[in-house]
Structures are given as structure tokens and as C-alpha cells.
mmCIF file of C-alpha atoms and ligand atoms in Angstrom:
data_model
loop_
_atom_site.group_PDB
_atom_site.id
_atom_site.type_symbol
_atom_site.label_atom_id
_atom_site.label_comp_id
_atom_site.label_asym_id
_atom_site.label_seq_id
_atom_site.Cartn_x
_atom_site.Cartn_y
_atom_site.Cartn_z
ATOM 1 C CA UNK A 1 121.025 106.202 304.101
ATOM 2 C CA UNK A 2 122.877 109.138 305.004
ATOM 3 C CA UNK A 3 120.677 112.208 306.566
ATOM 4 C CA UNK A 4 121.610 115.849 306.548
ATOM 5 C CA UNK A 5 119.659 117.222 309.675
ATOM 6 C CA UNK A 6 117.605 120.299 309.442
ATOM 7 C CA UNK A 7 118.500 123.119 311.720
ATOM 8 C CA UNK A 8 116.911 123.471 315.097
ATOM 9 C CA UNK A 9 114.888 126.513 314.367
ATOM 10 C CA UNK A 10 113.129 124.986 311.670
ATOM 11 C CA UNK A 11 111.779 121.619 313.407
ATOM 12 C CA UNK A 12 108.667 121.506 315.284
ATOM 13 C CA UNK A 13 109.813 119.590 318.670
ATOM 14 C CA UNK A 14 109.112 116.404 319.303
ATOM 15 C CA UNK A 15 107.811 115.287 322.859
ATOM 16 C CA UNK A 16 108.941 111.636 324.201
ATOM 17 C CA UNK A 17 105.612 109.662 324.783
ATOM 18 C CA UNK A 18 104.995 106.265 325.478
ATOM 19 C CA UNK A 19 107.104 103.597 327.962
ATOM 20 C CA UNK A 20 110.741 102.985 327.463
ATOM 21 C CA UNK A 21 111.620 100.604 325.446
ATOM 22 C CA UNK A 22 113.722 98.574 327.869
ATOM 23 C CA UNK A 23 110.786 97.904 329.971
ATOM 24 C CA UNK A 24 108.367 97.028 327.075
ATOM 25 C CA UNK A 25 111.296 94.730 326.538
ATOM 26 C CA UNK A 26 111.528 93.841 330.119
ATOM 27 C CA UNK A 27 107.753 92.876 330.037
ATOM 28 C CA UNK A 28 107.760 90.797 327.084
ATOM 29 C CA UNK A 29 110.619 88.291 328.405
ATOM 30 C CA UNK A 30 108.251 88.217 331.309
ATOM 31 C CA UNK A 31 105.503 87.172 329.522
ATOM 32 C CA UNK A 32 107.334 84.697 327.203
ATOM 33 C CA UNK A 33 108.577 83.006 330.279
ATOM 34 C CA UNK A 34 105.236 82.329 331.375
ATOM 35 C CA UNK A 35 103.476 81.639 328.295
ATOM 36 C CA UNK A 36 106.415 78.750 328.156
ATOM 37 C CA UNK A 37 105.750 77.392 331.923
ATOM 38 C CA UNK A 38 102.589 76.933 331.066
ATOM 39 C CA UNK A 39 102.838 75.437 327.500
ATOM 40 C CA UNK A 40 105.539 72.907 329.509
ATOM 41 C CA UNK A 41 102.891 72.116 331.807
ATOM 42 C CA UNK A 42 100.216 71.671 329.285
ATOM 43 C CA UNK A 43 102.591 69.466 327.234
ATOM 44 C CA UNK A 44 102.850 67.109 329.755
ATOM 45 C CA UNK A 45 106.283 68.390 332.207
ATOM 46 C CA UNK A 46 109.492 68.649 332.415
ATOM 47 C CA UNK A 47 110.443 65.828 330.503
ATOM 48 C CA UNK A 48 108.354 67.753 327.437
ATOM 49 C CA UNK A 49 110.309 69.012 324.648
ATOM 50 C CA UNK A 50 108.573 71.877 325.124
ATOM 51 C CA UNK A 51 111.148 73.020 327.822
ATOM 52 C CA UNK A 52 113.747 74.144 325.448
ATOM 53 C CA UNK A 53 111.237 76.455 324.518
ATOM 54 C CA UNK A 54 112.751 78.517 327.001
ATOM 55 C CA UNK A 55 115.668 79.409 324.991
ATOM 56 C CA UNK A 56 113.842 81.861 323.299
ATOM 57 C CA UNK A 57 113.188 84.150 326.206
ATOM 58 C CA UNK A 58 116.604 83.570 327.234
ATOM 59 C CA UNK A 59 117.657 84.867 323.461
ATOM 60 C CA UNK A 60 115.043 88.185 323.781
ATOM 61 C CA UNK A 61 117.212 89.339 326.708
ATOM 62 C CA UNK A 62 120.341 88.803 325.208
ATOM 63 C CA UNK A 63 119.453 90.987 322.271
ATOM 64 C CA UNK A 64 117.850 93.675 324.453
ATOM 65 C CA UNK A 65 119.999 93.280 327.894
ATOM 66 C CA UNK A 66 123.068 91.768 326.559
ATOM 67 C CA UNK A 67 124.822 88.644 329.166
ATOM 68 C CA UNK A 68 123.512 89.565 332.797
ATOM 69 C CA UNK A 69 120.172 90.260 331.564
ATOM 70 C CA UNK A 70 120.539 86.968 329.733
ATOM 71 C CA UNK A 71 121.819 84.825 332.525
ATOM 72 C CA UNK A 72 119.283 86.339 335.072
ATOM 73 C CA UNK A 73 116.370 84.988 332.748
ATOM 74 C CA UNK A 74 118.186 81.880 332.019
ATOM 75 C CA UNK A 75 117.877 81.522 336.155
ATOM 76 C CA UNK A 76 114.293 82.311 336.050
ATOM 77 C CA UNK A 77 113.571 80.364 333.423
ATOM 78 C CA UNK A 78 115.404 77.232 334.735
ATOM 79 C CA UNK A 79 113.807 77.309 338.220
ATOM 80 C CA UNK A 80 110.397 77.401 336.805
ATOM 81 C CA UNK A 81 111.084 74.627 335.004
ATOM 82 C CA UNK A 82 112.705 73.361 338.341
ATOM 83 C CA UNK A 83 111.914 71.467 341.383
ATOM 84 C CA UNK A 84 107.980 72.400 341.462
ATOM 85 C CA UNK A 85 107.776 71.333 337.762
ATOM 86 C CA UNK A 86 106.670 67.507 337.424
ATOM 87 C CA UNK A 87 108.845 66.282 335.154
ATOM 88 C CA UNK A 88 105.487 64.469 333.969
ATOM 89 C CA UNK A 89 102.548 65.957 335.011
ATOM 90 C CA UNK A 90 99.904 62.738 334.094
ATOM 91 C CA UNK A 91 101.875 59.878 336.626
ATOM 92 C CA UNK A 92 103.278 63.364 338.932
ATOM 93 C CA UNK A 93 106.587 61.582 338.991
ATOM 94 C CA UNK A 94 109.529 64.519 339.953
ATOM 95 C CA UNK A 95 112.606 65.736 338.302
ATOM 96 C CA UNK A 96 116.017 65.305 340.127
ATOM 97 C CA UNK A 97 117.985 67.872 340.837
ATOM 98 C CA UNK A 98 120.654 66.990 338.577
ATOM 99 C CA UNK A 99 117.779 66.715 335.361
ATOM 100 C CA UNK A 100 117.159 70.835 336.786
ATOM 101 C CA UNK A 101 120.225 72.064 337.721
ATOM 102 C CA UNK A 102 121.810 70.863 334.653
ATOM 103 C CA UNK A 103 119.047 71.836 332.667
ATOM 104 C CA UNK A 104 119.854 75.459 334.082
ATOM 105 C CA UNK A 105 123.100 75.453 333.797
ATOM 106 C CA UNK A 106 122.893 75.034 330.139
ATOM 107 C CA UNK A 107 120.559 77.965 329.836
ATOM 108 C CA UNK A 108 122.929 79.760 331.974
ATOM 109 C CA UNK A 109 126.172 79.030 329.484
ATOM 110 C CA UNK A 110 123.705 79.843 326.550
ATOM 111 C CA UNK A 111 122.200 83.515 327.847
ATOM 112 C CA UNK A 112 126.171 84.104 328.820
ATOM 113 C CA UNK A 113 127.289 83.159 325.163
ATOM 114 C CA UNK A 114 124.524 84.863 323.556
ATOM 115 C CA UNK A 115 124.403 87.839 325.680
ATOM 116 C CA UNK A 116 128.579 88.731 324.687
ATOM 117 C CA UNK A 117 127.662 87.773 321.217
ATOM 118 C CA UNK A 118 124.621 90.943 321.616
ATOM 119 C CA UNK A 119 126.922 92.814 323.211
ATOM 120 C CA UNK A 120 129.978 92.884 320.317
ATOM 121 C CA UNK A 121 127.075 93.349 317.811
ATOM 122 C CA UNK A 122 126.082 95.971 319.261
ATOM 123 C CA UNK A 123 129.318 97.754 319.586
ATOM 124 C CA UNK A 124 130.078 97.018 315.800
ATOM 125 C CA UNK A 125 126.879 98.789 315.422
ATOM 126 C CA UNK A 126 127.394 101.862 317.212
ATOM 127 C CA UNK A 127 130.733 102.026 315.515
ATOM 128 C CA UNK A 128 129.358 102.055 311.980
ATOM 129 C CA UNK A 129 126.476 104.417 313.257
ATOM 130 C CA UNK A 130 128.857 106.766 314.936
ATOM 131 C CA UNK A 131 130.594 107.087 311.425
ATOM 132 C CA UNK A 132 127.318 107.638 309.565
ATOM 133 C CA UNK A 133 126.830 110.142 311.942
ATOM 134 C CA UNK A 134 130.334 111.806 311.255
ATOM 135 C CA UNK A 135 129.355 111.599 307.685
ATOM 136 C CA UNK A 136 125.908 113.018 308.269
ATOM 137 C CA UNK A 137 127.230 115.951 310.109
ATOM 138 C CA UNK A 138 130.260 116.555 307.663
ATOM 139 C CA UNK A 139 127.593 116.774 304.712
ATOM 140 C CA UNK A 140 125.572 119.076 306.638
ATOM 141 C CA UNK A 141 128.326 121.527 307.306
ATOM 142 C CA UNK A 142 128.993 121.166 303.425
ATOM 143 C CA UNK A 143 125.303 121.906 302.180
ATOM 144 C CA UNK A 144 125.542 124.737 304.882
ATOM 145 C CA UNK A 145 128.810 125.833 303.655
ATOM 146 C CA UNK A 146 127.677 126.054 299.709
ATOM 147 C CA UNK A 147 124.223 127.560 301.294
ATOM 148 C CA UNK A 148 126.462 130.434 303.232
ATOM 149 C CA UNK A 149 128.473 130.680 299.694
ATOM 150 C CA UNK A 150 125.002 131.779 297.422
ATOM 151 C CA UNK A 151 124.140 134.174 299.803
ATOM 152 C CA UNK A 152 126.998 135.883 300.021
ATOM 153 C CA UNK A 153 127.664 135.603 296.336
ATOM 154 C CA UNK A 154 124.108 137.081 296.021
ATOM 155 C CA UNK A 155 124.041 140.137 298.748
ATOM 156 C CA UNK A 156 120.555 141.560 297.298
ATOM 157 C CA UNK A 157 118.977 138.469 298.056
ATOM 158 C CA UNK A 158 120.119 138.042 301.457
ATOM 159 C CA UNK A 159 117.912 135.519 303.490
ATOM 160 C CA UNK A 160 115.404 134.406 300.361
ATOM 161 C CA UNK A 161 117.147 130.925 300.519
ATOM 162 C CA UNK A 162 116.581 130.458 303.947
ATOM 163 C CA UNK A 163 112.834 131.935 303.990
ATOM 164 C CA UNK A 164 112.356 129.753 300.695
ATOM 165 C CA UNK A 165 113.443 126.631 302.565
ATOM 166 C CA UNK A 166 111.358 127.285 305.645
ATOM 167 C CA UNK A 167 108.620 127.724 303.527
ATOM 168 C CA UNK A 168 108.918 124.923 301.271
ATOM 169 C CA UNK A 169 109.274 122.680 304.390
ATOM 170 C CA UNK A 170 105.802 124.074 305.960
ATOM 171 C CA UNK A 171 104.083 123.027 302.765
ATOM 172 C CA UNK A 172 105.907 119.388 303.002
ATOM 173 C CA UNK A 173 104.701 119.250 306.293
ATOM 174 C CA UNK A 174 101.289 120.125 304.902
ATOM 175 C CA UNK A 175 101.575 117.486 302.147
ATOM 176 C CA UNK A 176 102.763 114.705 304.922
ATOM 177 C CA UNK A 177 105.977 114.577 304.120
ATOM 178 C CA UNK A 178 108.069 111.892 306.227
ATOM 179 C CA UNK A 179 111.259 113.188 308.390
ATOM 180 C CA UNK A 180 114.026 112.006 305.621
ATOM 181 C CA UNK A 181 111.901 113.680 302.899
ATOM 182 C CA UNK A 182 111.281 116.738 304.744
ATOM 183 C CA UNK A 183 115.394 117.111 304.709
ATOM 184 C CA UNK A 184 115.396 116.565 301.534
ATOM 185 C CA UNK A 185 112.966 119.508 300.604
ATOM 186 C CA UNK A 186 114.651 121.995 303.314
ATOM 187 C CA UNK A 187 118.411 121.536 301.508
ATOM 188 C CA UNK A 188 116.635 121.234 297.721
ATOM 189 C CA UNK A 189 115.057 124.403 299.021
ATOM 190 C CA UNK A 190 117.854 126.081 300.778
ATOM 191 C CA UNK A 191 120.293 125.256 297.673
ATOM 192 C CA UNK A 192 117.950 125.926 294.999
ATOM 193 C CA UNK A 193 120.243 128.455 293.626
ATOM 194 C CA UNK A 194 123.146 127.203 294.243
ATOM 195 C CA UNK A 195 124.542 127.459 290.661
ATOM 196 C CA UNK A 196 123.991 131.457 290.514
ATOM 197 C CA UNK A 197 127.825 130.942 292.069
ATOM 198 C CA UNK A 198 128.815 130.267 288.479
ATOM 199 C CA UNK A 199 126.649 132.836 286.727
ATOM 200 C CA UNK A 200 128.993 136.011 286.106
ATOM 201 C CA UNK A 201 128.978 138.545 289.067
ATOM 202 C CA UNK A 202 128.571 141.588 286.502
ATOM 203 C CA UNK A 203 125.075 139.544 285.290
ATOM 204 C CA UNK A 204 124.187 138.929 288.716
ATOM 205 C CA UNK A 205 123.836 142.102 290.095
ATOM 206 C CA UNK A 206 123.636 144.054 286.770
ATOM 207 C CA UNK A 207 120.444 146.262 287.662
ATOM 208 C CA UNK A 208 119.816 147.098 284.043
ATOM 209 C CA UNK A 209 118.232 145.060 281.207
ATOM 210 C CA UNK A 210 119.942 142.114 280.546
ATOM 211 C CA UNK A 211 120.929 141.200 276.915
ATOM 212 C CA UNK A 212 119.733 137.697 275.681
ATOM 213 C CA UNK A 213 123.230 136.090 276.205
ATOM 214 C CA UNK A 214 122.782 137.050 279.915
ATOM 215 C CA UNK A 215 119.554 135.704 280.084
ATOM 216 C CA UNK A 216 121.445 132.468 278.988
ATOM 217 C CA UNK A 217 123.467 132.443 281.722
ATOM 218 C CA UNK A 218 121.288 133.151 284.130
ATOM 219 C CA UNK A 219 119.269 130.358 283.040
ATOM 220 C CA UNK A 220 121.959 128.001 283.440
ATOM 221 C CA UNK A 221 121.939 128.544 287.139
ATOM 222 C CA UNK A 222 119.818 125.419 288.074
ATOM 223 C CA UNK A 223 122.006 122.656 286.097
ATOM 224 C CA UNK A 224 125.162 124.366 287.679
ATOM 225 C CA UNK A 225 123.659 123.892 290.692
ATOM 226 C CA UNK A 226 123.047 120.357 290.064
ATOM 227 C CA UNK A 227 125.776 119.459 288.532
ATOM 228 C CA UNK A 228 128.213 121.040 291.222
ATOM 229 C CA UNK A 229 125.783 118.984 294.270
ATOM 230 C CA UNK A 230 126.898 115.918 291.930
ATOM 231 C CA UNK A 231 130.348 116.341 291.547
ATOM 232 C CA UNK A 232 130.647 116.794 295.755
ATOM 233 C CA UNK A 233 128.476 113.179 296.320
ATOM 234 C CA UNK A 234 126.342 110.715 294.260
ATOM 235 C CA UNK A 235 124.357 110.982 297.930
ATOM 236 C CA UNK A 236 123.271 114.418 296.487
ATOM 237 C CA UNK A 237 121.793 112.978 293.420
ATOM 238 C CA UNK A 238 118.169 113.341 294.886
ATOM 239 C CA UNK A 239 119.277 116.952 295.704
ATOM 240 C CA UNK A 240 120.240 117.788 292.457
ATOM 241 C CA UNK A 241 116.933 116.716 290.800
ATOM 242 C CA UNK A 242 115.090 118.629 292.585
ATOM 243 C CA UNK A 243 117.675 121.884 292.158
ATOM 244 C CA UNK A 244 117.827 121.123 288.667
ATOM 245 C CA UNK A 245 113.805 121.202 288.275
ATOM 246 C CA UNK A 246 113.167 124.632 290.207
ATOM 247 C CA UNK A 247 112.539 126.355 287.189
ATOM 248 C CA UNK A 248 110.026 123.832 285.513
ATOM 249 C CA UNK A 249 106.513 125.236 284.646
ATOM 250 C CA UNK A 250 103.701 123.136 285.201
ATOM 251 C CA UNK A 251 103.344 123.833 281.070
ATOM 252 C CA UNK A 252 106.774 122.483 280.024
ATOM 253 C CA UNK A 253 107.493 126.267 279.341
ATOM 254 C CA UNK A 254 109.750 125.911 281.959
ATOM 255 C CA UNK A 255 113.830 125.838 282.018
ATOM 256 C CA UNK A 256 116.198 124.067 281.277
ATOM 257 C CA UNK A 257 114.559 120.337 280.421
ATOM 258 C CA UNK A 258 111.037 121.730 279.599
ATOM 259 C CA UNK A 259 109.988 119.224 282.094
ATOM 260 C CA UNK A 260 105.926 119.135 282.439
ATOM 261 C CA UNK A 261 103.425 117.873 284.759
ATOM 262 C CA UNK A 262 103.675 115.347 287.375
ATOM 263 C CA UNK A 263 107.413 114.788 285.232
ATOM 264 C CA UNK A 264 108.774 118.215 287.274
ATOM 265 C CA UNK A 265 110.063 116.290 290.534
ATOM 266 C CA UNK A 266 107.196 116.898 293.109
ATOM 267 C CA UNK A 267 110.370 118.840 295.678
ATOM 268 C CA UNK A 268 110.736 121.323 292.649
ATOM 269 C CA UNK A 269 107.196 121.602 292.316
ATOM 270 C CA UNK A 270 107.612 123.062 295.537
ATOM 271 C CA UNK A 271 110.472 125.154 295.389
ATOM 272 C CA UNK A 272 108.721 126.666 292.362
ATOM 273 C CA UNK A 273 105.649 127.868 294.357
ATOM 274 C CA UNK A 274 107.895 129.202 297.339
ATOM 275 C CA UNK A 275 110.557 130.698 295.331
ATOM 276 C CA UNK A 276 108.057 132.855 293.134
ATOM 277 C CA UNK A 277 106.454 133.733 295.843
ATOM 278 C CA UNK A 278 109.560 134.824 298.049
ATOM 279 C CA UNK A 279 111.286 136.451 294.826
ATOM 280 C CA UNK A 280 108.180 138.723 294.362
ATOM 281 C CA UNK A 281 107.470 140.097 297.938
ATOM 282 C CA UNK A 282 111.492 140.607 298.209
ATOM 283 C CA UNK A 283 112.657 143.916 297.412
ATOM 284 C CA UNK A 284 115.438 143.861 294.296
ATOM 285 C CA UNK A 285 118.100 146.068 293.326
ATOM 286 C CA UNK A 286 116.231 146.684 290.110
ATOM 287 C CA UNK A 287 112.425 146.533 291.623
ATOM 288 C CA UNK A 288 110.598 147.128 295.379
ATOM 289 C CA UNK A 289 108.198 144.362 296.558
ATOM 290 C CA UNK A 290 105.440 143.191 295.762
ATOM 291 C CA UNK A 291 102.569 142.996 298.180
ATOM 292 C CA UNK A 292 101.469 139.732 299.597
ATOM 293 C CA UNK A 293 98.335 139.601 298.455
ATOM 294 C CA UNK A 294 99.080 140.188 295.062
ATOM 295 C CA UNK A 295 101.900 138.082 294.913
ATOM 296 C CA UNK A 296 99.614 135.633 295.398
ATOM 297 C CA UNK A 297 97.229 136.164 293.161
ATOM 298 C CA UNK A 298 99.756 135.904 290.856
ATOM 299 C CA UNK A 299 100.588 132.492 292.044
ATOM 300 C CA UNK A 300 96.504 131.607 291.785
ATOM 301 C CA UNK A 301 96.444 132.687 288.137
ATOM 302 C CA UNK A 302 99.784 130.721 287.736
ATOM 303 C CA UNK A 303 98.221 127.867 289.138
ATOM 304 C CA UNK A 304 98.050 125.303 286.081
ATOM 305 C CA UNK A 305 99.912 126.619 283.669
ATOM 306 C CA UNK A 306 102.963 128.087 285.544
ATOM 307 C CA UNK A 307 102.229 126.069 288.971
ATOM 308 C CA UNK A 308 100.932 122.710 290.281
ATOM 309 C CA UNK A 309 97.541 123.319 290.504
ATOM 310 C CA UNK A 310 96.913 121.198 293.705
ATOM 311 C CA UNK A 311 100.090 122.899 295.646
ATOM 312 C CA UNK A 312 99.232 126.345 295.064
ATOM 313 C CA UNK A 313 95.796 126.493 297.233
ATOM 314 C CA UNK A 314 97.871 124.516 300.096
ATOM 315 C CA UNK A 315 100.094 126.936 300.062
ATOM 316 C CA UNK A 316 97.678 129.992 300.082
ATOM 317 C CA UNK A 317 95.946 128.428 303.287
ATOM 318 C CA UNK A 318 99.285 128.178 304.553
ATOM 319 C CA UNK A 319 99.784 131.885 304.055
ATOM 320 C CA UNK A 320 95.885 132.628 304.725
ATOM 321 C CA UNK A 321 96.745 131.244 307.976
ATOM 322 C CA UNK A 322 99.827 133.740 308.660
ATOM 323 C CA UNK A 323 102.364 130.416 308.663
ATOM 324 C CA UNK A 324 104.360 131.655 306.033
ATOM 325 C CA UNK A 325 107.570 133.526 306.894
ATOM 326 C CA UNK A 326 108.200 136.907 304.940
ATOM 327 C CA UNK A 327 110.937 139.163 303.843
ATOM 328 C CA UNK A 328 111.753 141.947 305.899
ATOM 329 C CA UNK A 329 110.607 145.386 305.567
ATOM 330 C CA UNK A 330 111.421 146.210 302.182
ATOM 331 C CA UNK A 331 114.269 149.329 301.418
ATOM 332 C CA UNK A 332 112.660 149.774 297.986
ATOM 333 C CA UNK A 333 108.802 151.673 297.704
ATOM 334 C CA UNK A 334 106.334 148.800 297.436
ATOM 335 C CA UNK A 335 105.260 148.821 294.053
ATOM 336 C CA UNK A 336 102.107 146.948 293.001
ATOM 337 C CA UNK A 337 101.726 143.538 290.693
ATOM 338 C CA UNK A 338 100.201 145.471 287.655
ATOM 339 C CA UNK A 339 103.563 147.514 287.387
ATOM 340 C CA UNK A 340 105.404 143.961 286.581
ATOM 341 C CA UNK A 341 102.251 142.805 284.754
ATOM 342 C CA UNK A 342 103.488 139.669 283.122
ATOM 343 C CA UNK A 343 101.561 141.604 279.855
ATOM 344 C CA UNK A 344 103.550 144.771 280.398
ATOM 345 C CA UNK A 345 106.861 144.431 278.328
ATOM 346 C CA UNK A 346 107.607 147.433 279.212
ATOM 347 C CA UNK A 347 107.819 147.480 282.984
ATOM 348 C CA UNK A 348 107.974 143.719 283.741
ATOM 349 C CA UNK A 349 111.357 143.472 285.244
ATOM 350 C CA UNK A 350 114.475 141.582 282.827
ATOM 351 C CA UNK A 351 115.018 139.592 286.007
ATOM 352 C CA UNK A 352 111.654 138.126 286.582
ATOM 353 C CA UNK A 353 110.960 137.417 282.879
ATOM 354 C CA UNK A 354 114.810 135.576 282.998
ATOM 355 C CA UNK A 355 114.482 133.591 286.204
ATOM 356 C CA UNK A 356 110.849 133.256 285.589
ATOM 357 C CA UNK A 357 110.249 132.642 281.951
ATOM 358 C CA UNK A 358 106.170 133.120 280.724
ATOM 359 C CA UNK A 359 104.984 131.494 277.844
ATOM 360 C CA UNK A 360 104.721 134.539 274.627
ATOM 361 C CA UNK A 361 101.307 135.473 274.123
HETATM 362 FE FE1 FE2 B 1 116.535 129.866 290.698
HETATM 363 FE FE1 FE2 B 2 115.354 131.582 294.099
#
């Protein structure tokens, strides 16, 4: 599966713990070795078909050393099995040297063999991982790239991507999210809006009311988004589903699929929660912020009609807890939630009722 990384400053670090895995590995062949001396011995000798047993070591160390780990173990293993190993232990008779030596020598040829055969597996390996990797990093620069584009498509909103990704990936993290699924929330996140590119300038950064057409068009901005992650890769399909969903409503009031419930992908669930919450305590061109607090109360009375009712008090611990990052200190006066009451027709900004749509009373 291809991965697109997250960026440094958004990772918690990760400490190496534990032994290497070479000597774990070193141990084991150690301990196989044994375990087949004394299964030999218990079998009857040398002259037990237990012996070849000892191929299997001799195998472990050519996956994990490659050839001269292989051959050393093949030695090992063939002098245990050597000249202080009865070739039957019940009448104590001995083994010649040639029933050893050759005995060893054919472990010997087999590590060798096996060990080269590790060895060009594993470079075929590193080759196909090294162009994953290229891959992996070329699709990050992309989703970077198209990130970079929004932003400075969309000047007023300058850094509400990147705080809505951050904040979206605290809450995975809060939900247990695994690594690969965490990546996928912080580029779901960070592109959310990616399709605003295609929504008319003039509409984008009109500070006025908009007329319903606009509002259209606006609305469009999360299957544009979608659509245009599709188009680059089928690998962003699981991208686009969650871009396409931002705007769902736990409700189906939502736009554009009217998607309700557990049916809104749980990453746009998500996005949903952060990106109201970051839109509102953001300053606008056509409104100042709202504070914190209220901002989320709004998102507690939002929470199971316009929000997923289990998310939203994970992600007010999160901000109880002083996790959540915040927009700057805001150019416009602060005004307060009542002044955009979702009641109010008459102050409740054109933007937040477009990108934010509330079922009519
Ligand atoms: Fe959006
Ligand atoms: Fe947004």
C-alpha cells in the first residue's frame, strides 16, 4: 500500500525499545540448534533421521544473515552432530569421520546456496521498496503541493487547513487510530477543501451576501475536491471519500449526498467536528471570531443532529485539556456566538449558513 507520511511536526516521536532484531534472530538459531542436538540424541544418534533436522536452523540464518551467517551455522550445526555424537546412542557405536564431515559439508553447500538465494531476495526487495518509497514521497509532495494551492487560493483562511488537520489527527489519536489511518485523516483533513480551487474567486472572497447560485457553487467544493484527488490516483480514492463527506450532517441535512449516520465516512465525521470548530474561532473577511468556548457549545448543541454525537465530547476533552491548536490572534473584534445565532437570519453570516447548511426551522 502506498503511504503519504505526515510531516515531522505533527508526529509524536517514537523511541526505539526492545533488542535488535538481529540478535533476537541470532538467539533463536542458537536455540534451534540445540533443541535439534538434543532431539538427535533422544532419537537415538547420528544415524537418526532426526539429523537433517538441522537444516532448518541452517535455513533461519540464511533468511536473517544471508551465506556467511548460513555457512557458520551449517559448521556449528555439523560438529555437534560430529565426532562426540554416537552415531547410535543405545549400542554407543561412533560415526566416522567421513559419515561427519560429509554430513557437514552438505550443510555447508546448502547454508551457501540458501544464504545467496536470501541475499538476491532481499535485494529484489529493497529495489521494489525503494520505488514505493519514491512513489510515497512523490505523492506526498503532490498532496502538499494541492494543500499549498487552497491556501493560497484562499488567503483569508490562511493556516485553517493545517490547524484542521492537526486537529483532526489529535482526535484519531484519541479514537486509536493505527499509523496508515492516522495519514489518512491528516491529508483528508489537510485537503478537505481542496475543491474551493474550482469555486469562482469573485464567490470566494465576495464579503457580501451571496446569491443562491453562489451558494451552489460553493457547495460544490467537496465533490471537486474529490473528484480532482481521483483524477490524480485511484490510490486517493480513500481520500476522496472522506473529502467528499466533510460536509455531511449527522441528520442527512448535510451536502452534497445527504449522507446520514454511521453512512458519513467516520474521517469526515471528523473533519466535520474540526472544521466547524476551526471555521468559527477564525476570523473572516465578512465576520471576527468566535470565542472558544462558545464555539463549542455550539458544537455540543450540534452534537446529534449536526455532529457525531460520540466524537464531539472527545473532542471537547481534547480542547478541555488545552491539546487543541488555535487560530492566531484574530484582526477582526471578537464577536460573540449569539450574533451568528443559527436562529438569527439576520446576522448569521451567508458563509456559515453556505458551507454549513442548518436544517429550516
Ligand atoms: Fe469545506
Ligand atoms: Fe474548511
Amino acid at each position: 500500500m502506498i503511504r503519504w507520511a505526515v510531516p515531522r511536526a505533527h508526529r509524536a516521536d517514537t523511541k526505539r525499545t526492545g533488542l535488535s532484531l538481529r540478535w533476537l534472530g541470532a538467539l533463536a538459531v542458537t536455540a534451534l540448534v540445540a533443541l535439534v542436538a538434543t532431539v538427535v540424541i533422544a532419537a537415538g544418534g547420528a544415524g537418526s533421521a532426526y539429523s537433517q533436522l538441522m537444516y532448518f536452523p541452517i535455513l533461519l540464518a540464511a533468511w536473517l544473515f544471508t551465506a556467511p551467517g548460513a555457512v557458520i551455522v551449517a559448521l556449528v550445526g555439523g560438529l555437534t552432530l560430529g565426532p562426540l555424537m554416537p552415531l547410535n546412542t543405545a549400542t554407543g557405536e561412533l560415526q566416522t569421520a567421513a559419515q561427519w564431515l560429509s554430513r557437514m559439508a552438505f550443510f555447508a553447500v546448502f547454508g551457501a546456496l540458501a544464504g545467496q538465494a536470501s541475499r538476491m531476495f532481499n535485494r529484489r526487495l529493497m529495489a521494489v521498496e525503494s520505488k514505493a518509497d519514491r512513489l510515497s514521497e512523490m505523492y506526498t509532495r503532490v498532496l502538499s503541493s494541492l494543500a499549498l494551492t487552497v491556501e493560497v487560493r484562499d488567503e483569508p483562511t490562511k493556516g485553517h487547513c493545517e490547524r484542521v488537520a492537526h486537529n483532526s489527527l489529535l482526535l484519531g489519536t484519541e479514537l486509536g487510530f493505527s499509523e496508515s489511518q492516522l495519514e489518512l485523516l491528516y491529508w483528508s483533513a489537510l485537503l478537505h477543501d481542496l475543491g474551493k480551487i474550482a469555486v469562482p474567486e469573485r464567490i470566494l472572497l465576495k464579503p457580501g451576501t451571496l446569491t443562491a447560485e453562489e451558494y451552489s457553487q460553493i457547495k460544490r467544493h467537496p465533490g471537486y475536491g474529490a473528484e480532482l484527488l481521483e483524477s490524480i490516483s485511484p490510490d486517493f480514492a480513500p481520500l476522496a471519500e472522506a473529502v467528499r463527506a466533510h460536509h455531511e450532517r449527522w441528520d442527512g441535512a448535510g451536502y452534497p449526498l445527504g449522507l446520514s449516520g454511521d453512512r458519513i465516512p467516520l474521517l469526515s465525521r471528523i473533519i466535520a467536528i474540526v472544521d466547524v470548530f476551526e471555521a468559527l474561532t477564525s476570523a473572516r473577511p465578512y465576520r471576527g471570531p468566535i470565542p472558544a468556548e462558545q464555539a463549542m457549545a455550539y458544537l455540543s448543541e450540534g452534537a446529534g443532529s449536526q455532529f457525531d454525537p460520540q466524537l464531539v465530547p472527545l473532542f471537547e476533552q481534547l480542547y478541555q485539556a488545552g491539546k487543541l491548536r488555535l487560530a492566531g490572534v484574530p484582526a477582526a473584534p471578537a464577536v460573540s456566538l449569539s450574533d451568528v445565532s443559527l436562529s438569527d437570519d439576520r446576522a448569521l453570516t451567508e458563509r456559515d449558513r453556505a458551507l454549513y447548511p442548518v436544517k429550516a426551522n
